[in-house]
XYZ file of C-alpha atoms in Angstrom:
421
model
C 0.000 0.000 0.000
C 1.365 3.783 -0.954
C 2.254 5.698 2.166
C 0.108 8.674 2.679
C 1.782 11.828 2.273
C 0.810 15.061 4.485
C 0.443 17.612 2.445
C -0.285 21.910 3.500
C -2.598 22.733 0.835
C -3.056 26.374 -0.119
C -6.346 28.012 0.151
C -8.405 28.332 -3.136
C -7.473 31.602 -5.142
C -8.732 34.650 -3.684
C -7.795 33.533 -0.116
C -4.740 34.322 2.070
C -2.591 31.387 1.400
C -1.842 29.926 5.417
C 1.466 27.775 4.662
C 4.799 29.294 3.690
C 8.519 27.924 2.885
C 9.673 29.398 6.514
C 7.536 26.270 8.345
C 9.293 23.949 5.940
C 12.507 25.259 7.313
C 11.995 25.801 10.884
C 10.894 22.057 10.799
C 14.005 21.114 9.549
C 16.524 18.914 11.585
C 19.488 20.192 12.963
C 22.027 17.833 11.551
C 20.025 18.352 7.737
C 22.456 19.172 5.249
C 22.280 22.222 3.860
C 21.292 22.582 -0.167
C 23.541 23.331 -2.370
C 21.831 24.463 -5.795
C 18.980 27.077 -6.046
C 16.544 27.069 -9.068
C 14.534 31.042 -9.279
C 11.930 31.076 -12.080
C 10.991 34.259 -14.042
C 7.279 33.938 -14.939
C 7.368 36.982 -17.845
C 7.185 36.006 -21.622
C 6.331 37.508 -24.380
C 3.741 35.079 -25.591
C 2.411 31.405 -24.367
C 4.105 29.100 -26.383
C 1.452 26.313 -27.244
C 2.974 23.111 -26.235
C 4.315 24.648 -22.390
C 2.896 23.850 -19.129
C 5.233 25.941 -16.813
C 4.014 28.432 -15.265
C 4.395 31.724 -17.096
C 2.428 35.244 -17.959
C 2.265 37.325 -21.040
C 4.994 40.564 -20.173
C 3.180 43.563 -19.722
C 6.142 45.264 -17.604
C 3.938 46.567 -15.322
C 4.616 44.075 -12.404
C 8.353 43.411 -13.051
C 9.886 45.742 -10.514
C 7.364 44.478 -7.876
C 7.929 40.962 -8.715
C 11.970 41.903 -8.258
C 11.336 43.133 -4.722
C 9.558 40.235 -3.983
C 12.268 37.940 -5.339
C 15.025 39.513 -3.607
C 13.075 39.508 -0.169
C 12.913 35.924 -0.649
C 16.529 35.343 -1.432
C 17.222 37.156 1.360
C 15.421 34.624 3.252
C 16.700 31.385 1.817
C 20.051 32.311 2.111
C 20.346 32.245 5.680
C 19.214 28.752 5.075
C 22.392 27.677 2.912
C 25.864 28.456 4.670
C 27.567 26.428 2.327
C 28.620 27.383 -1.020
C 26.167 27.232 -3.626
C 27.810 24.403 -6.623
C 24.802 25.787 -8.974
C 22.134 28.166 -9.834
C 19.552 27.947 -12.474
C 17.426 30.812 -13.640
C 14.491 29.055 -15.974
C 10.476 30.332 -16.996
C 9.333 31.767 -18.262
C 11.836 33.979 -20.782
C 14.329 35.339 -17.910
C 15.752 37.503 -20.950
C 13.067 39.727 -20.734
C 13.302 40.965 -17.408
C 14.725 44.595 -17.276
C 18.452 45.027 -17.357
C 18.510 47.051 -14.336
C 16.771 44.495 -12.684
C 18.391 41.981 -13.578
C 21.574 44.127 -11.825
C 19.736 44.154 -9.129
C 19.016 40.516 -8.942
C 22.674 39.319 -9.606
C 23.571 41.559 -6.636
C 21.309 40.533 -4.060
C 22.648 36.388 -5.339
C 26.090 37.583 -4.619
C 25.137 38.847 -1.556
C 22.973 36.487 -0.200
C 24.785 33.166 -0.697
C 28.125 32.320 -0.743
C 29.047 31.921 -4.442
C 33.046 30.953 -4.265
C 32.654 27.701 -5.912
C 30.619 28.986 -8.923
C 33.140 32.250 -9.047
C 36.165 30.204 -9.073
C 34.844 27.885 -11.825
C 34.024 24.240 -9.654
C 30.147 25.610 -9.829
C 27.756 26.295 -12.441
C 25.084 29.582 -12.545
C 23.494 29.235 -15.791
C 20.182 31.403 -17.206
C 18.163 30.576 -19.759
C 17.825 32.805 -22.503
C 15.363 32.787 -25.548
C 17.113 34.102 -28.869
C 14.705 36.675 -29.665
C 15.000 38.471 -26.725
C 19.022 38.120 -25.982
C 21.149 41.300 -26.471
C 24.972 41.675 -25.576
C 23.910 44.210 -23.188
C 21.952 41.219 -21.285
C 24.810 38.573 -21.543
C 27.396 41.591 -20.126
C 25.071 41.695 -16.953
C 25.028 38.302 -16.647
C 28.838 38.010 -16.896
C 29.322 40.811 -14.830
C 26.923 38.475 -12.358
C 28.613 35.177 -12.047
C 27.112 33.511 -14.504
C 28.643 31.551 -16.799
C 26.403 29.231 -18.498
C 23.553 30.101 -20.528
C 20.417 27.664 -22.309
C 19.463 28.684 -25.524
C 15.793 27.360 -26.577
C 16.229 26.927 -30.413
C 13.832 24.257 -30.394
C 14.297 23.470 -34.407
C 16.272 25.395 -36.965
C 12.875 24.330 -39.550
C 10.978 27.866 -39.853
C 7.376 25.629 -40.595
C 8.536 23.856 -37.419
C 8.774 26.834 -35.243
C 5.611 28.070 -36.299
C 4.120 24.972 -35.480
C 5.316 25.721 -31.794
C 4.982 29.181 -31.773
C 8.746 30.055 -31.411
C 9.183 33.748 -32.872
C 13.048 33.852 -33.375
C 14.447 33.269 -37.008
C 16.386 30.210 -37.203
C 19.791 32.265 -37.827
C 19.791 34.275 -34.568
C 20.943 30.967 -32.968
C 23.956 31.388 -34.002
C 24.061 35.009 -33.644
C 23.378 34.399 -30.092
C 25.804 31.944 -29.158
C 28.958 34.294 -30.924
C 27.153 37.511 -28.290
C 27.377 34.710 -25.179
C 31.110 33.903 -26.425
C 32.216 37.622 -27.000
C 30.747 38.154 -23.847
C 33.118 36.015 -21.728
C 30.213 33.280 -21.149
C 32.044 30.160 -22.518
C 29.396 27.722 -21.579
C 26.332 27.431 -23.890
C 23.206 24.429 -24.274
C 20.709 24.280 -26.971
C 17.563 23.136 -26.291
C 15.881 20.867 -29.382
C 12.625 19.062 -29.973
C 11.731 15.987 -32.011
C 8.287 14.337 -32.937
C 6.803 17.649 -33.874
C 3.952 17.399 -36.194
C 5.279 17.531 -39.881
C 8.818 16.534 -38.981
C 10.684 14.179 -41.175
C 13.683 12.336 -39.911
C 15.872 14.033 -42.573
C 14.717 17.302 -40.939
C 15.113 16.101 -37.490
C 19.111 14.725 -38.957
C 19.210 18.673 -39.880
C 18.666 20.300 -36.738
C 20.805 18.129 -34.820
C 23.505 18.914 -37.844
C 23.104 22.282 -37.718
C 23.269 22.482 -33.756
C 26.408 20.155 -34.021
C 28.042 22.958 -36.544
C 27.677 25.953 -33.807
C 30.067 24.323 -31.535
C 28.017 24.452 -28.070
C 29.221 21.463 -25.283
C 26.050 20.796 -24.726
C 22.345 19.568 -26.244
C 18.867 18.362 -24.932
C 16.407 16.638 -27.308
C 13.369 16.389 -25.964
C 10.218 14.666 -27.594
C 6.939 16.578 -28.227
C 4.632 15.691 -25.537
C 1.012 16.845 -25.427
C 0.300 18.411 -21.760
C -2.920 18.293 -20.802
C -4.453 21.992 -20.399
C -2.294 23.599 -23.642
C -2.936 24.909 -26.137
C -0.575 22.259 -28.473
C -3.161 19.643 -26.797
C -6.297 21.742 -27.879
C -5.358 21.985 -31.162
C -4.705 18.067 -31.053
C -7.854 17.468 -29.855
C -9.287 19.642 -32.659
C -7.721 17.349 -35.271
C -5.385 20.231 -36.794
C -2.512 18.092 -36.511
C -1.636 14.426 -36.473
C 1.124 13.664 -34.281
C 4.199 11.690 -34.958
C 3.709 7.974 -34.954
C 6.045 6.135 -32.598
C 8.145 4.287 -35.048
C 9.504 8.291 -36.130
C 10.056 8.993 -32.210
C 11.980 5.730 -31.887
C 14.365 6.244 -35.103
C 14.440 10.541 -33.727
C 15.678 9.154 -30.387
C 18.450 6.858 -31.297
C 19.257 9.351 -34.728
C 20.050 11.834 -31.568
C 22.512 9.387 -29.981
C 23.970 8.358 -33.142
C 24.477 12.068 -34.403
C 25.634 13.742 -31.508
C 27.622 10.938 -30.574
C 30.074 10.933 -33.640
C 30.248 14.785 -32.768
C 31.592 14.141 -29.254
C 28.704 14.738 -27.308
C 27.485 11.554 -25.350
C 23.982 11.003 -23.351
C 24.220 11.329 -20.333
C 20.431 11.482 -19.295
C 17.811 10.257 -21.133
C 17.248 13.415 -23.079
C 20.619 15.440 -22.683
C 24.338 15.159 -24.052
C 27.480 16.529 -23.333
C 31.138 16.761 -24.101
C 33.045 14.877 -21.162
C 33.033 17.217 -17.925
C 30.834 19.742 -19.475
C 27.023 18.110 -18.028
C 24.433 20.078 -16.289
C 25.715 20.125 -12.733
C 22.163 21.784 -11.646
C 20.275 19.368 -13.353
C 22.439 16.798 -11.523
C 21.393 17.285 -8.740
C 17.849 16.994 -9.682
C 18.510 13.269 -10.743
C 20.485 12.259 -8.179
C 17.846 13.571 -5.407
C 19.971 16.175 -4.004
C 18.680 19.055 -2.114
C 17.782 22.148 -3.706
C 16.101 25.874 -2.896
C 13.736 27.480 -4.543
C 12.611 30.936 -5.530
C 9.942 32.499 -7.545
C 6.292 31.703 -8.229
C 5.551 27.539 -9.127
C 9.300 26.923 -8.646
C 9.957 23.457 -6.729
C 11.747 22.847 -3.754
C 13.533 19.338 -2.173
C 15.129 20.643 0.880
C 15.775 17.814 3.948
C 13.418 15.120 2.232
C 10.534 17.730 1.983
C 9.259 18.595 -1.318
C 6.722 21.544 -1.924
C 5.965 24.148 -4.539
C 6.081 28.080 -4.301
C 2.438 29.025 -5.609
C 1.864 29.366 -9.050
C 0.079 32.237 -8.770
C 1.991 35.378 -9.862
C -0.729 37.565 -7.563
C -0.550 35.048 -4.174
C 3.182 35.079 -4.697
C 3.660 38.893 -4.591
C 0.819 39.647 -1.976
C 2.080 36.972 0.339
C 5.300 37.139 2.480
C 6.306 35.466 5.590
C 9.570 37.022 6.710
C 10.962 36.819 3.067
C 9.277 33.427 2.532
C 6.938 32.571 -0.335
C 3.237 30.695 0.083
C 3.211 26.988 -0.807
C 1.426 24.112 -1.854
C 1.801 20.506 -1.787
C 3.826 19.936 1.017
C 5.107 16.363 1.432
C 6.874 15.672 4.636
C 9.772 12.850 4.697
C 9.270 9.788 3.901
C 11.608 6.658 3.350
C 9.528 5.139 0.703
C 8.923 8.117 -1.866
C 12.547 8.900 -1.619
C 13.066 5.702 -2.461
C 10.803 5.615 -5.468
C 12.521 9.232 -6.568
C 15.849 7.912 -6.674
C 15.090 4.972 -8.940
C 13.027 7.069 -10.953
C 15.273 9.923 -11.393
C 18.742 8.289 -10.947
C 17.274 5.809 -13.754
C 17.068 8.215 -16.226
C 20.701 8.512 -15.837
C 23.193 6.703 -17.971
C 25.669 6.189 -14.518
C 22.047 4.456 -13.454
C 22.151 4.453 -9.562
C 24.282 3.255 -6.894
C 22.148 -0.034 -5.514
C 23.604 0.054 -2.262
C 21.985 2.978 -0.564
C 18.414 1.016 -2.241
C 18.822 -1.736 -0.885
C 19.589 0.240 2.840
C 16.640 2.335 2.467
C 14.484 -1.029 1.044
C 15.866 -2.452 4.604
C 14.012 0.051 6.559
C 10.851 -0.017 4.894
C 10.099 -3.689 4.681
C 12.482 -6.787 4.970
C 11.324 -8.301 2.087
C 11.600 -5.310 -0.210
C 14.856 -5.936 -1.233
C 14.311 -9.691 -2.457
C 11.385 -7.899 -4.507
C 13.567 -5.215 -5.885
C 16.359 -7.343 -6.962
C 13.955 -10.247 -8.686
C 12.356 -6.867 -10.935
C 15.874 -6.231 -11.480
C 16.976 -9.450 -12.438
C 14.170 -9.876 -14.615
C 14.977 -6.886 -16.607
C 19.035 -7.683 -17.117
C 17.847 -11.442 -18.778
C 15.100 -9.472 -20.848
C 18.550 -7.028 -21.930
C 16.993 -3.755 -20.580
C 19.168 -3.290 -18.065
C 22.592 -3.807 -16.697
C 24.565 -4.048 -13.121
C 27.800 -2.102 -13.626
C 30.209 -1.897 -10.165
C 27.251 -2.093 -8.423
C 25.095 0.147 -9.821
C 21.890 -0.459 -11.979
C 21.616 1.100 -15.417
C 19.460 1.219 -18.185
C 20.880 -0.850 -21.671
C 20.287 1.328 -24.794
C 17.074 -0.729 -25.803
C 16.015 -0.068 -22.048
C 15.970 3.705 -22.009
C 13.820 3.247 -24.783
C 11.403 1.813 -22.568
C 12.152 3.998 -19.371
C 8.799 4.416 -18.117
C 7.805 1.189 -17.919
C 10.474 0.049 -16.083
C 10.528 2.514 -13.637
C 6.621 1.456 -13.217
C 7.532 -1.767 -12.552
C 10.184 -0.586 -9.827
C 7.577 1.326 -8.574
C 4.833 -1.273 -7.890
C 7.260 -2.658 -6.140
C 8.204 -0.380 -4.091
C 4.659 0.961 -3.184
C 3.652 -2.770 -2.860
C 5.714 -4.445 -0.570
């Protein structure tokens, strides 16, 4: 049977949200080590792209120097929650390149200020922000230098105009490039594209393109993500309306392993399911997401794992910036601690990995939960090594190539078990 989680639920809208990110600290034990990444998400963007379901608001400026005070009061807050030195921050949305420069000044200020940023400074951390293409200017990536960061996300998405209109990107296909030469002029050495396959209309040959093309500009690092259809988009809608057929699965197979194969012979190896890298040049942030390390949070609908508690700052733009408890932000969906869901995360998450996961510390936590859990674990396991899906490696579990094709119904099965036993 599932454990039953204890969750603070936040008012419905309209009502004074009750539960803020200060209760999840305060209830934290002493001996809880302290986070060491923070993720702040800028809600502003220019339009809603169709196929997103993060949280996000069309830019009318008119609540960006509010929603900076805000911010920063909560910064303030979390950092006297992390006395360690930060080894990454991510800035996501939203379109965090369309925030005012002098706020964006401001920002980078209050982050040096507020936590202890040595390791990222001196080049063993990571602070990277994403940036749309459209809205990047060398103005921008000089503040962000000036800032710390160095590391920025591109969202190119496709280099196929038909394709981008098809998501609703706005930026032509050559600013990529452009971009990437402003970041490297700049000083910021570190660049990602983000790519998508499966999109309605897209031929492998095209898909074989982009990745080319991406390839050519030089960056040390890709994500390829496939199309998927969110319930309460737009992109779904318009499914739904029959204006599009999607992409069978055969094409999403062949896109998937074309990815590997072309990226591969260009020196850029998967290291997660959906993201390559040349060697020492992965996403240390998103690291720490897949190995179930702690991390802060800041900014409306941005999620926190700090001590074994998950919640979720509000996504409510309005709650968020009439709301504040010493600095903190409201919350929702509290989950306390709890043996078996971290257990379940780490297979789930560390899975997705090609390193796979370490299967000592599973079997230790499967030894607290239930005695038999680990005989259960390691049959599944078993079971999916003689079936050639996956692989023990120095002790550690990992997905084969034809597994990670079939990630998500492994990690089901691991899960049954795990909620089961």
């Amino acid at each position: 049977m599932a454990p039953q989680y204890n969750h603070i639920v936040l008012p419905t809208l309209g009502q004074c949200p009750s539960a803020s990110a200060r209760q999840v600290f305060l209830a934290l034990k002493p001996q809880t080590s302290p986070a060491r990444a923070l993720y702040i998400h800028i809600p502003f963007c220019s339009h809603k792209c169709d196929y997103c379901d993060f949280y996000s608001l069309v830019d009318t400026r008119d609540r960006q120097n509010v929603f900076t005070d805000r911010l920063i009061r909560e910064l303030r807050a979390l950092g006297s929650f992390a006395p360690e030195p930060l080894n990454s921050i991510f800035i996501g949305g939203g379109t965090p390149s369309l925030l005012d420069a002098s706020l964006w000044e401001r920002l980078l200020g209050e982050l040096n200020d507020s936590f202890d940023l040595s390791r990222i400074q001196t080049g063993q951390g990571e602070f990277t922000v994403e940036c749309n293409p459209e809205s990047t200017t060398p103005e921008f990536l000089g503040i962000l230098k000036a800032g710390s960061v160095d590391r920025v996300s591109f969202g190119a998405q496709s280099f196929e105009p038909e394709h981008l209109k098809t998501l609703q990107r706005l930026h032509d296909p050559d600013r990529v490039e452009l971009v990437i030469i402003m970041a490297q002029d700049a000083g910021i050495v570190r660049q990602s594209l983000d790519l998508i396959y499966a999109i309605p209309g897209q031929t492998l040959r095209q898909w074989q393109r982009d990745l080319q093309r991406a390839v050519a500009i030089g960056v040390e690092h890709i994500s390829c993500y496939n199309l998927t259809y969110e319930p309460a988009t737009a992109m779904t809608a318009r499914l739904n309306q029959g204006e599009f057929t999607p992409a069978d699965e055969d094409l999403e197979i062949q896109s998937f392993e074309l990815a590997g194969k072309v990226l591969g012979e260009a020196g850029l190896m998967r290291y997660e399911i959906s993201n390559f890298a040349q060697k020492g040049c992965e996403s240390l942030h998103n690291l720490a997401y897949w190995r179930s390390e702690s991390w802060l949070a800041a900014g409306p609908a941005a999620a926190a794992h700090v001590g074994g508690h998950r919640y979720r700052n509000t996504p409510h733009l309005g709650q968020y910036l009439d709301f504040d408890d010493q600095g903190f932000a409201p919350i929702m969906d509290h989950e306390q601690p709890d043996t078996r869901r971290a257990l379940a995360e780490r297979l789930m998450m560390g899975l997705r990995l090609v390193e796979g996961v370490d299967s000592d510390p599973i079997y230790r936590a499967g030894e607290q939960i239930n005695e038999h859990l680990c005989d259960q674990l390691r049959e599944c396991v078993l079971k999916q090594i003689e079936a050639g899906l996956m692989a023990m490696q120095d002790g550690r579990w990992q997905l084969t190539d034809a597994g990670l094709l079939l990630t998500d119904g492994i990690v089901a099965e691991l899960m049954d078990v795990v909620y089961q036993a």
